[in-house]
Amino acid sequence: MRSTVISGLAELSAMKSSGDVTALGLYCQVAREAAADAGLERGEIDGLLIHTPFDGFSLYWPTVLADTLNLKLGFFDVVELGGASAAGMVWRAAAAIEAGLCNHVLCLTADVFTGLGGVRDLMPGQRQEYEMPYGASPPNGYYAMVARRHMHQYGTRPEQLAKIAVDQRTNAMATPGALFGSKPLTIDDVLNSPMVCDPLHLFEVVSPCSGGAGVVVSRRSAAKSAHAPISILGAGEAGSHLNIARRPDITHSWAQDSAAKAFAMAGLKAADMDVAQLYDCYTIAVLILLEDLGFCAKGQGGAFVAGHDLTWSGDFPCNTSGGQLSYGQPGGAGGMIPVVETVRQLMGRAGERQVLNASKGVAHGNGGVMADEVTLVLAN
Amino acid sequence: MQRCQGCSHWHWPAVSRCSECGAWDPPWQDVPIEGAVFSWATTWHPFGGTEAIGVPYTTVLVALPHADNRRLLGLWEGEEGELSMGAAVVGSVGATMVGKTEVPSLRWRLAR
Ligand SMILES: [Zn+2]
């Protein structure tokens, strides 16, 4: 993928409500902002990847958006890997460009939060029939079971998980547009927040909201951005079951496989990364990804987060825009946060929270209950 | 539970064709509803679809030794304090309202 780059980005502020604006409206806004950021005119965009928004499933979604924006496309598709969709778009766009299908691909995510009912109705039948009667249809229950198992097998402590939320909150306070960027958190605040699904507390669980984000993947020779383009050094994707509960050991995820592929392609390892942006629907997801991507050994995630400063100015900058836990989870756009923030840091555009000398970063998306995993290794 | 006639693989949820060897319509086999606790979670704030179950409720994941340790979900009928990893449990079939539909569901309690 060395002949392709990420040439632009856009990210809307997280909103509790988008008012009358639909996901289609947010998609259009993100598309215009991302194209402008990449220095591209409408006629130069010839690729489009999106995910299915919650507020209105329809066939031909990419065509609907192309029609609305008056785009003439040579490559368009839906990427549906839950929270891994955004990261999954990036390498698909790069592959399409390398195959000669197009030059500039908009990779876009947007969602408006319309209540959990809409989300539920889009869930696979297996979940509705086999999991909901046990109260476990929601991801909450499964991530809580993973957390309890991790605590049992490795002695991971609630305050170690809570520290992830605390450090990410500090990052959000330096991030314009974050939904929870005004008030700091302490470990006690997290542990004293209401139990949502024991052992996970309220501040360890993402808050759904509305928003949108995207990047532009371009042929390197055609990139026009005023910003230094970002190289895609490696990509890996892995998964097989809808649910991690089917794995022999639920404290390991397919992220081990996606990360191994991505780092091997890049010729780098986890320790070479200057920033890590890891999908964080729950604190336990971050902990498992830290282990599975190779930042520490399996079972050492608790000690790792306790022993490192995960803030933007710390010794291990992680989820430097606050992640979904503190920026907010705008549906499918939540999965774009790791991608956009990695690109922003590597372009040197992170403002107050800029990580000094950041040249390499990993962005990781996770869909389902640690089910669909996509790792991207990026560099400036 | 379904057990494949071709390769002996246990299936849950039910399938019309074995994902391992491709055999059609794996037959059903009676399995004692007993096993060991693999993990559990107690919901205080439901996510949606589970409103009929009053909070807090505990969902357990139980490994079935009589079915190659395949894991089944179920609702916990005892006190949460009774739960521990590996605890021996027995189950029964109850029912849960999901929306307007009554769906059969497993209930687990400590084996005595
Ligand atoms: Zn079989």
Short mmCIF file of C-alpha atoms and ligand atoms in Angstrom, two decimals:
data_model
loop_
_atom_site.label_atom_id
_atom_site.label_comp_id
_atom_site.label_asym_id
_atom_site.label_seq_id
_atom_site.Cartn_x
_atom_site.Cartn_y
_atom_site.Cartn_z
CA MET A 1 0.00 0.00 0.00
CA ARG A 2 3.03 2.23 -0.39
CA SER A 3 1.57 4.01 -3.41
CA THR A 4 -1.37 5.33 -1.38
CA VAL A 5 -1.62 7.89 1.42
CA ILE A 6 -4.19 9.47 3.72
CA SER A 7 -4.43 13.02 2.42
CA GLY A 8 -7.21 14.61 4.45
CA LEU A 9 -9.53 14.29 7.40
CA ALA A 10 -12.72 15.68 8.91
CA GLU A 11 -14.41 15.22 12.24
CA LEU A 12 -17.64 16.81 13.44
CA SER A 13 -18.18 17.73 17.05
CA ALA A 14 -19.93 15.03 19.04
CA MET A 15 -23.55 16.06 19.61
CA LYS A 16 -26.11 14.78 22.10
CA SER A 17 -28.62 15.32 19.31
CA SER A 18 -28.27 16.42 15.72
CA GLY A 19 -31.75 17.98 15.74
CA ASP A 20 -33.45 17.59 12.39
CA VAL A 21 -30.28 16.59 10.58
CA THR A 22 -30.23 12.96 9.42
CA ALA A 23 -27.19 10.75 9.01
CA LEU A 24 -27.35 11.54 5.29
CA GLY A 25 -27.00 15.22 6.15
CA LEU A 26 -24.03 14.53 8.41
CA TYR A 27 -22.46 12.35 5.72
CA CYS A 28 -22.67 15.25 3.27
CA GLN A 29 -21.07 17.63 5.73
CA VAL A 30 -18.20 15.25 6.50
CA ALA A 31 -17.70 14.56 2.80
CA ARG A 32 -17.35 18.25 1.97
CA GLU A 33 -15.01 18.95 4.87
CA ALA A 34 -12.81 15.91 4.18
CA ALA A 35 -12.52 16.68 0.48
CA ALA A 36 -11.67 20.31 1.22
CA ASP A 37 -9.06 19.24 3.77
CA ALA A 38 -7.45 17.03 1.11
CA GLY A 39 -7.47 19.95 -1.34
CA LEU A 40 -9.80 18.16 -3.74
CA GLU A 41 -12.61 19.41 -5.94
CA ARG A 42 -15.82 17.42 -6.23
CA GLY A 43 -14.88 16.12 -9.69
CA GLU A 44 -11.63 14.61 -8.42
CA ILE A 45 -13.36 12.29 -5.91
CA ASP A 46 -13.88 8.93 -7.59
CA GLY A 47 -14.24 6.53 -4.66
CA LEU A 48 -16.60 6.27 -1.69
CA LEU A 49 -16.79 3.89 1.26
CA ILE A 50 -19.40 4.29 4.00
CA HIS A 51 -21.11 2.23 6.67
CA THR A 52 -24.83 1.71 7.13
CA PRO A 53 -26.23 4.40 9.45
CA PHE A 54 -28.63 3.40 12.21
CA ASP A 55 -31.33 5.93 11.37
CA GLY A 56 -32.25 4.45 8.03
CA PHE A 57 -31.09 1.26 6.47
CA SER A 58 -31.57 1.14 2.75
CA LEU A 59 -30.13 -0.66 -0.19
CA TYR A 60 -27.77 1.35 -2.39
CA TRP A 61 -26.60 3.59 0.42
CA PRO A 62 -23.34 4.56 -1.31
CA THR A 63 -25.32 5.41 -4.45
CA VAL A 64 -27.77 7.51 -2.46
CA LEU A 65 -24.88 9.50 -1.03
CA ALA A 66 -23.17 9.81 -4.42
CA ASP A 67 -26.44 11.07 -5.87
CA THR A 68 -26.87 13.60 -3.09
CA LEU A 69 -23.32 14.90 -3.48
CA ASN A 70 -23.29 14.62 -7.28
CA LEU A 71 -20.20 12.42 -7.33
CA LYS A 72 -19.04 10.37 -10.30
CA LEU A 73 -17.55 7.22 -8.83
CA GLY A 74 -15.38 4.38 -10.04
CA PHE A 75 -15.45 2.53 -6.72
CA PHE A 76 -18.12 2.54 -4.01
CA ASP A 77 -19.25 0.15 -1.34
CA VAL A 78 -20.50 -0.36 2.21
CA VAL A 79 -18.08 -1.63 4.83
CA GLU A 80 -20.00 -3.29 7.64
CA LEU A 81 -17.68 -4.46 10.39
CA GLY A 82 -19.34 -2.63 13.27
CA GLY A 83 -16.76 -0.57 15.12
CA ALA A 84 -14.03 -1.86 12.80
CA SER A 85 -15.75 -0.46 9.70
CA ALA A 86 -13.78 2.79 9.62
CA ALA A 87 -10.35 1.18 9.88
CA GLY A 88 -11.54 -1.45 7.42
CA MET A 89 -12.37 1.27 4.89
CA VAL A 90 -8.84 2.61 4.82
CA TRP A 91 -7.06 -0.47 3.52
CA ARG A 92 -9.94 -1.31 1.17
CA ALA A 93 -9.64 2.17 -0.31
CA ALA A 94 -5.88 1.76 -0.65
CA ALA A 95 -6.31 -1.64 -2.30
CA ALA A 96 -8.85 -0.23 -4.76
CA ILE A 97 -6.46 2.59 -5.68
CA GLU A 98 -3.59 0.14 -6.13
CA ALA A 99 -5.85 -1.98 -8.34
CA GLY A 100 -6.26 1.06 -10.58
CA LEU A 101 -9.96 1.60 -9.93
CA CYS A 102 -9.75 5.13 -8.59
CA ASN A 103 -7.49 7.90 -7.22
CA HIS A 104 -9.26 9.53 -4.27
CA VAL A 105 -11.58 7.60 -1.96
CA LEU A 106 -13.76 9.27 0.66
CA CYS A 107 -13.94 6.95 3.70
CA LEU A 108 -16.87 8.30 5.69
CA THR A 109 -18.81 7.52 8.84
CA ALA A 110 -21.81 9.30 10.32
CA ASP A 111 -24.68 8.43 12.62
CA VAL A 112 -27.46 10.14 14.48
CA PHE A 113 -28.47 8.64 17.78
CA THR A 114 -32.13 7.71 17.64
CA GLY A 115 -32.40 5.47 20.69
CA LEU A 116 -31.30 1.92 21.19
CA GLY A 117 -34.33 0.34 19.52
CA GLY A 118 -33.05 1.09 16.04
CA VAL A 119 -29.69 -0.43 16.84
CA ARG A 120 -31.33 -3.52 18.26
CA ASP A 121 -33.48 -4.14 15.21
CA LEU A 122 -30.39 -4.22 13.00
CA MET A 123 -28.73 -6.90 15.14
CA PRO A 124 -28.28 -10.34 13.58
CA GLY A 125 -31.12 -12.80 14.21
CA GLN A 126 -28.86 -15.01 16.26
CA ARG A 127 -28.52 -12.29 18.86
CA GLN A 128 -32.22 -11.57 18.99
CA GLU A 129 -33.20 -15.21 19.37
CA TYR A 130 -30.40 -16.72 21.44
CA GLU A 131 -29.01 -13.91 23.51
CA MET A 132 -31.73 -11.38 24.31
CA PRO A 133 -33.91 -13.77 26.36
CA TYR A 134 -30.97 -14.03 28.76
CA GLY A 135 -30.54 -10.31 29.00
CA ALA A 136 -27.24 -10.58 27.18
CA SER A 137 -28.14 -9.21 23.78
CA PRO A 138 -26.42 -5.96 24.59
CA PRO A 139 -22.67 -5.74 24.28
CA ASN A 140 -22.61 -4.61 27.92
CA GLY A 141 -23.18 -8.13 29.23
CA TYR A 142 -20.49 -9.78 27.16
CA TYR A 143 -17.84 -7.13 27.76
CA ALA A 144 -18.61 -7.39 31.47
CA MET A 145 -18.12 -11.17 31.29
CA VAL A 146 -14.81 -10.65 29.51
CA ALA A 147 -13.77 -8.17 32.21
CA ARG A 148 -14.72 -10.58 34.99
CA ARG A 149 -12.81 -13.39 33.32
CA HIS A 150 -9.76 -11.12 32.90
CA MET A 151 -9.94 -10.21 36.59
CA HIS A 152 -10.20 -13.89 37.49
CA GLN A 153 -7.36 -15.13 35.29
CA TYR A 154 -4.85 -12.30 35.75
CA GLY A 155 -5.85 -10.45 38.90
CA THR A 156 -6.81 -7.31 36.98
CA ARG A 157 -8.32 -4.73 39.35
CA PRO A 158 -11.24 -2.33 38.87
CA GLU A 159 -9.03 0.70 39.59
CA GLN A 160 -6.69 -0.32 36.77
CA LEU A 161 -9.58 -0.37 34.30
CA ALA A 162 -10.84 2.91 35.74
CA LYS A 163 -7.49 4.61 35.06
CA ILE A 164 -8.05 4.16 31.33
CA ALA A 165 -11.23 6.27 31.57
CA VAL A 166 -9.45 8.84 33.76
CA ASP A 167 -6.50 9.37 31.39
CA GLN A 168 -8.77 9.52 28.36
CA ARG A 169 -10.85 12.18 30.10
CA THR A 170 -7.70 14.25 30.55
CA ASN A 171 -7.12 13.90 26.80
CA ALA A 172 -10.69 14.95 26.01
CA MET A 173 -10.21 18.15 27.99
CA ALA A 174 -7.67 19.20 25.34
CA THR A 175 -9.99 18.20 22.49
CA PRO A 176 -12.43 20.67 20.92
CA GLY A 177 -15.74 18.97 20.12
CA ALA A 178 -15.53 16.31 22.81
CA LEU A 179 -18.84 15.60 24.49
CA PHE A 180 -17.23 15.12 27.91
CA GLY A 181 -14.36 17.57 27.75
CA SER A 182 -15.13 19.98 30.54
CA LYS A 183 -14.74 18.08 33.79
CA PRO A 184 -11.84 15.89 34.90
CA LEU A 185 -12.38 12.41 36.32
CA THR A 186 -10.65 10.59 39.16
CA ILE A 187 -10.37 6.86 39.67
CA ASP A 188 -12.77 7.21 42.60
CA ASP A 189 -15.25 9.06 40.37
CA VAL A 190 -15.23 6.09 38.00
CA LEU A 191 -15.52 3.47 40.72
CA ASN A 192 -18.28 5.42 42.45
CA SER A 193 -20.27 5.94 39.26
CA PRO A 194 -23.40 3.76 38.93
CA MET A 195 -22.84 0.14 38.03
CA VAL A 196 -24.12 -0.42 34.49
CA CYS A 197 -23.16 -4.04 34.10
CA ASP A 198 -21.09 -5.36 36.97
CA PRO A 199 -18.05 -5.14 36.90
CA LEU A 200 -18.32 -2.20 34.45
CA HIS A 201 -19.26 1.24 35.79
CA LEU A 202 -21.02 4.07 33.99
CA PHE A 203 -17.81 5.95 33.16
CA GLU A 204 -16.30 2.76 31.66
CA VAL A 205 -19.07 2.51 29.07
CA VAL A 206 -19.42 4.71 25.98
CA SER A 207 -22.25 7.18 25.66
CA PRO A 208 -24.01 7.07 22.29
CA CYS A 209 -24.37 10.39 20.47
CA SER A 210 -24.51 11.89 16.98
CA GLY A 211 -21.62 12.89 14.77
CA GLY A 212 -19.48 12.03 11.80
CA ALA A 213 -15.86 11.68 10.72
CA GLY A 214 -13.86 10.61 7.73
CA VAL A 215 -10.55 10.51 5.90
CA VAL A 216 -9.51 10.69 2.26
CA VAL A 217 -7.29 7.94 0.89
CA SER A 218 -5.43 9.10 -2.22
CA ARG A 219 -2.99 7.82 -4.79
CA ARG A 220 0.31 9.21 -3.52
CA SER A 221 1.18 10.76 -6.87
CA ALA A 222 -2.22 12.48 -7.02
CA ALA A 223 -2.37 13.78 -3.43
CA LYS A 224 -2.90 17.57 -3.24
CA SER A 225 -3.25 18.17 0.47
CA ALA A 226 -1.50 21.15 2.01
CA HIS A 227 -0.61 18.79 4.86
CA ALA A 228 2.11 16.17 4.66
CA PRO A 229 0.37 12.97 3.50
CA ILE A 230 0.30 10.00 5.85
CA SER A 231 1.61 6.62 4.69
CA ILE A 232 -0.27 3.38 5.26
CA LEU A 233 2.59 1.08 6.23
CA GLY A 234 0.57 -1.93 7.27
CA ALA A 235 -2.97 -3.25 7.62
CA GLY A 236 -4.40 -6.41 9.10
CA GLU A 237 -7.90 -7.75 9.53
CA ALA A 238 -9.13 -10.78 11.48
CA GLY A 239 -12.28 -12.35 12.86
CA SER A 240 -14.50 -15.37 12.59
CA HIS A 241 -17.28 -15.41 15.21
CA LEU A 242 -19.91 -12.84 16.01
CA ASN A 243 -19.02 -13.14 19.62
CA ILE A 244 -15.84 -13.59 21.59
CA ALA A 245 -17.71 -16.00 23.91
CA ARG A 246 -17.13 -18.70 21.27
CA ARG A 247 -13.36 -18.46 21.69
CA PRO A 248 -11.62 -20.99 23.95
CA ASP A 249 -10.20 -18.13 26.02
CA ILE A 250 -12.33 -14.99 25.96
CA THR A 251 -9.49 -12.79 27.21
CA HIS A 252 -7.71 -13.17 23.84
CA SER A 253 -9.15 -11.53 20.75
CA TRP A 254 -8.62 -11.68 16.99
CA ALA A 255 -6.78 -8.39 17.38
CA GLN A 256 -3.70 -10.55 17.98
CA ASP A 257 -4.00 -11.76 14.39
CA SER A 258 -4.90 -8.43 12.80
CA ALA A 259 -2.05 -6.68 14.62
CA ALA A 260 0.48 -9.39 13.75
CA LYS A 261 -0.38 -8.98 10.07
CA ALA A 262 -0.28 -5.20 10.17
CA PHE A 263 3.01 -4.94 12.04
CA ALA A 264 4.62 -7.61 9.83
CA MET A 265 3.52 -5.71 6.71
CA ALA A 266 4.98 -2.52 8.15
CA GLY A 267 8.18 -4.19 9.32
CA LEU A 268 7.59 -2.64 12.74
CA LYS A 269 6.44 -3.71 16.20
CA ALA A 270 4.16 -2.25 18.83
CA ALA A 271 7.06 -0.69 20.72
CA ASP A 272 7.92 1.41 17.64
CA MET A 273 4.63 3.31 17.85
CA ASP A 274 4.62 6.91 19.10
CA VAL A 275 0.84 7.03 19.52
CA ALA A 276 -1.78 4.30 20.00
CA GLN A 277 -5.43 4.93 19.19
CA LEU A 278 -7.42 1.86 20.25
CA TYR A 279 -11.15 1.25 19.94
CA ASP A 280 -12.64 1.88 23.35
CA CYS A 281 -16.32 1.02 23.61
CA TYR A 282 -15.45 -0.09 27.16
CA THR A 283 -12.35 0.23 29.31
CA ILE A 284 -11.85 -3.54 29.12
CA ALA A 285 -11.62 -3.32 25.32
CA VAL A 286 -8.64 -0.97 25.58
CA LEU A 287 -6.95 -3.25 28.11
CA ILE A 288 -7.34 -6.31 25.90
CA LEU A 289 -6.18 -4.43 22.80
CA LEU A 290 -3.06 -3.20 24.61
CA GLU A 291 -2.19 -6.85 25.25
CA ASP A 292 -3.28 -8.25 21.90
CA LEU A 293 -1.48 -5.59 19.87
CA GLY A 294 1.70 -6.45 21.76
CA PHE A 295 2.27 -3.41 23.98
CA CYS A 296 2.49 -5.80 26.93
CA ALA A 297 2.13 -9.51 27.62
CA LYS A 298 -1.28 -11.16 27.98
CA GLY A 299 -2.55 -10.54 31.48
CA GLN A 300 -0.24 -7.56 32.07
CA GLY A 301 -2.66 -4.93 30.78
CA GLY A 302 -3.70 -3.86 34.27
CA ALA A 303 -0.13 -3.31 35.41
CA PHE A 304 0.66 -1.59 32.09
CA VAL A 305 -2.03 1.07 32.41
CA ALA A 306 -1.23 1.59 36.09
CA GLY A 307 2.46 2.05 35.28
CA HIS A 308 2.09 4.38 32.28
CA ASP A 309 0.63 7.82 31.70
CA LEU A 310 -1.84 7.41 28.86
CA THR A 311 -2.41 11.14 28.39
CA TRP A 312 -1.18 13.09 25.37
CA SER A 313 1.83 14.40 27.31
CA GLY A 314 2.52 11.08 29.01
CA ASP A 315 4.99 8.28 28.31
CA PHE A 316 2.35 6.26 26.41
CA PRO A 317 -0.02 8.58 24.53
CA CYS A 318 -3.20 6.59 23.96
CA ASN A 319 -6.62 7.67 22.67
CA THR A 320 -5.33 11.21 22.68
CA SER A 321 -8.62 12.86 21.66
CA GLY A 322 -10.43 11.26 24.58
CA GLY A 323 -11.55 8.20 22.68
CA GLN A 324 -15.18 7.25 22.51
CA LEU A 325 -15.36 7.08 26.29
CA SER A 326 -14.90 10.84 26.58
CA TYR A 327 -15.32 12.23 23.03
CA GLY A 328 -18.59 10.31 22.69
CA GLN A 329 -19.63 7.41 20.49
CA PRO A 330 -21.34 8.75 17.39
CA GLY A 331 -22.41 5.29 16.21
CA GLY A 332 -20.28 4.04 13.35
CA ALA A 333 -18.30 7.27 13.45
CA GLY A 334 -16.91 6.17 16.81
CA GLY A 335 -14.73 3.72 14.92
CA MET A 336 -13.28 6.59 12.88
CA ILE A 337 -11.97 8.36 16.00
CA PRO A 338 -8.82 6.18 16.20
CA VAL A 339 -8.11 6.70 12.49
CA VAL A 340 -8.72 10.45 12.41
CA GLU A 341 -6.78 11.10 15.61
CA THR A 342 -3.80 9.04 14.47
CA VAL A 343 -3.71 10.98 11.19
CA ARG A 344 -4.10 14.28 13.02
CA GLN A 345 -1.24 13.50 15.38
CA LEU A 346 1.03 12.32 12.57
CA MET A 347 0.20 15.42 10.50
CA GLY A 348 1.12 17.54 13.52
CA ARG A 349 -2.35 19.07 13.67
CA ALA A 350 -3.45 18.00 17.16
CA GLY A 351 -3.07 21.49 18.63
CA GLU A 352 -2.85 21.66 22.41
CA ARG A 353 -2.63 17.88 22.74
CA GLN A 354 0.00 17.35 20.01
CA VAL A 355 2.34 14.47 20.89
CA LEU A 356 5.88 15.73 20.29
CA ASN A 357 7.76 14.09 17.42
CA ALA A 358 4.98 11.62 16.66
CA SER A 359 6.02 9.85 13.46
CA LYS A 360 4.43 6.41 13.70
CA GLY A 361 1.07 5.37 15.08
CA VAL A 362 -1.35 2.49 15.27
CA ALA A 363 -5.10 2.87 14.80
CA HIS A 364 -7.25 -0.09 15.74
CA GLY A 365 -10.94 -0.74 15.14
CA ASN A 366 -13.01 -3.38 16.92
CA GLY A 367 -16.50 -4.55 15.99
CA GLY A 368 -19.03 -6.62 17.89
CA VAL A 369 -17.81 -8.21 21.09
CA MET A 370 -14.12 -8.25 20.14
CA ALA A 371 -15.27 -9.95 16.94
CA ASP A 372 -14.14 -7.90 13.90
CA GLU A 373 -10.62 -6.54 14.28
CA VAL A 374 -8.73 -4.18 11.95
CA THR A 375 -5.27 -2.76 12.67
CA LEU A 376 -3.64 0.05 10.68
CA VAL A 377 0.01 1.09 11.04
CA LEU A 378 0.47 4.67 9.82
CA ALA A 379 3.47 6.99 9.52
CA ASN A 380 4.34 10.49 8.39
CA MET B 1 -28.22 -29.70 21.72
CA GLN B 2 -27.25 -30.51 18.18
CA ARG B 3 -24.30 -32.83 17.69
CA CYS B 4 -23.00 -33.42 14.18
CA GLN B 5 -23.38 -36.96 12.87
CA GLY B 6 -20.36 -36.43 10.64
CA CYS B 7 -17.71 -34.98 12.97
CA SER B 8 -19.26 -35.01 16.49
CA HIS B 9 -19.01 -31.20 16.76
CA TRP B 10 -21.53 -29.66 19.20
CA HIS B 11 -23.56 -26.77 17.86
CA TRP B 12 -25.14 -23.84 19.67
CA PRO B 13 -26.96 -21.84 18.40
CA ALA B 14 -28.78 -24.36 16.19
CA VAL B 15 -27.64 -24.81 12.61
CA SER B 16 -29.10 -26.46 9.53
CA ARG B 17 -25.65 -27.52 8.35
CA CYS B 18 -22.43 -28.29 10.23
CA SER B 19 -19.86 -25.49 9.89
CA GLU B 20 -17.03 -28.00 10.42
CA CYS B 21 -17.78 -30.84 7.99
CA GLY B 22 -20.83 -29.69 6.04
CA ALA B 23 -23.21 -32.46 7.16
CA TRP B 24 -26.90 -31.49 6.88
CA ASP B 25 -29.38 -31.26 9.76
CA PRO B 26 -27.20 -32.30 12.72
CA PRO B 27 -29.42 -34.41 15.02
CA TRP B 28 -30.47 -33.27 18.49
CA GLN B 29 -29.18 -35.09 21.53
CA ASP B 30 -30.32 -34.74 25.14
CA VAL B 31 -27.66 -33.17 27.32
CA PRO B 32 -27.95 -32.85 31.11
CA ILE B 33 -28.48 -29.17 31.94
CA GLU B 34 -25.50 -28.97 34.22
CA GLY B 35 -22.13 -27.35 33.99
CA ALA B 36 -19.56 -25.00 35.45
CA VAL B 37 -19.68 -21.21 35.65
CA PHE B 38 -17.34 -19.65 33.10
CA SER B 39 -18.22 -15.99 33.66
CA TRP B 40 -21.13 -13.77 34.62
CA ALA B 41 -22.32 -10.18 34.50
CA THR B 42 -24.96 -8.34 36.49
CA THR B 43 -27.01 -5.80 34.57
CA TRP B 44 -28.18 -2.72 36.46
CA HIS B 45 -29.02 -0.69 33.40
CA PRO B 46 -30.56 -2.62 30.49
CA PHE B 47 -29.45 -1.83 26.95
CA GLY B 48 -32.77 -2.55 25.26
CA GLY B 49 -34.87 -5.60 24.47
CA THR B 50 -34.53 -6.98 27.95
CA GLU B 51 -36.98 -4.71 29.75
CA ALA B 52 -39.12 -7.68 30.78
CA ILE B 53 -36.34 -8.88 33.07
CA GLY B 54 -36.33 -6.71 36.16
CA VAL B 55 -32.96 -5.17 37.05
CA PRO B 56 -30.64 -6.03 38.52
CA TYR B 57 -30.34 -9.43 36.92
CA THR B 58 -27.36 -11.68 36.42
CA THR B 59 -26.53 -13.44 33.18
CA VAL B 60 -24.23 -16.43 33.48
CA LEU B 61 -22.11 -18.17 30.87
CA VAL B 62 -21.92 -21.87 31.68
CA ALA B 63 -19.57 -24.47 30.18
CA LEU B 64 -21.24 -27.86 29.61
CA PRO B 65 -18.87 -30.78 30.29
CA HIS B 66 -21.33 -33.18 28.61
CA ALA B 67 -21.09 -31.16 25.38
CA ASP B 68 -17.36 -30.60 24.97
CA ASN B 69 -17.59 -27.56 27.27
CA ARG B 70 -19.65 -25.55 24.80
CA ARG B 71 -20.96 -22.51 26.67
CA LEU B 72 -24.59 -21.60 27.11
CA LEU B 73 -26.03 -18.38 28.44
CA GLY B 74 -28.67 -18.29 31.08
CA LEU B 75 -30.30 -16.18 33.74
CA TRP B 76 -29.06 -16.70 37.28
CA GLU B 77 -31.75 -17.66 39.78
CA GLY B 78 -29.72 -17.41 42.97
CA GLU B 79 -27.97 -14.58 44.77
CA GLU B 80 -25.07 -13.01 42.93
CA GLY B 81 -22.89 -13.62 45.98
CA GLU B 82 -23.19 -17.38 45.44
CA LEU B 83 -21.39 -17.19 42.11
CA SER B 84 -17.77 -18.15 41.65
CA MET B 85 -15.66 -19.23 38.70
CA GLY B 86 -16.04 -22.93 38.06
CA ALA B 87 -18.98 -23.35 40.44
CA ALA B 88 -21.15 -26.39 39.61
CA VAL B 89 -24.60 -25.32 38.44
CA VAL B 90 -27.79 -26.93 37.16
CA GLY B 91 -30.31 -25.43 34.83
CA SER B 92 -33.99 -25.50 33.99
CA VAL B 93 -36.04 -24.11 31.13
CA GLY B 94 -38.08 -21.01 31.82
CA ALA B 95 -39.40 -18.24 29.59
CA THR B 96 -38.62 -14.57 28.98
CA MET B 97 -40.79 -11.96 27.32
CA VAL B 98 -38.91 -10.29 24.47
CA GLY B 99 -41.18 -7.55 23.23
CA LYS B 100 -44.55 -9.30 22.88
CA THR B 101 -43.07 -12.76 22.35
CA GLU B 102 -42.45 -15.33 25.04
CA VAL B 103 -39.14 -17.05 24.37
CA PRO B 104 -37.89 -20.18 26.18
CA SER B 105 -34.75 -19.42 28.17
CA LEU B 106 -32.40 -21.27 30.49
CA ARG B 107 -32.24 -20.54 34.23
CA TRP B 108 -29.25 -21.61 36.32
CA ARG B 109 -28.74 -22.18 40.02
CA LEU B 110 -26.10 -23.76 42.21
CA ALA B 111 -25.98 -27.57 42.13
CA ARG B 112 -26.68 -29.00 45.57
ZN ZN C 1 -19.76 -31.88 11.31
#
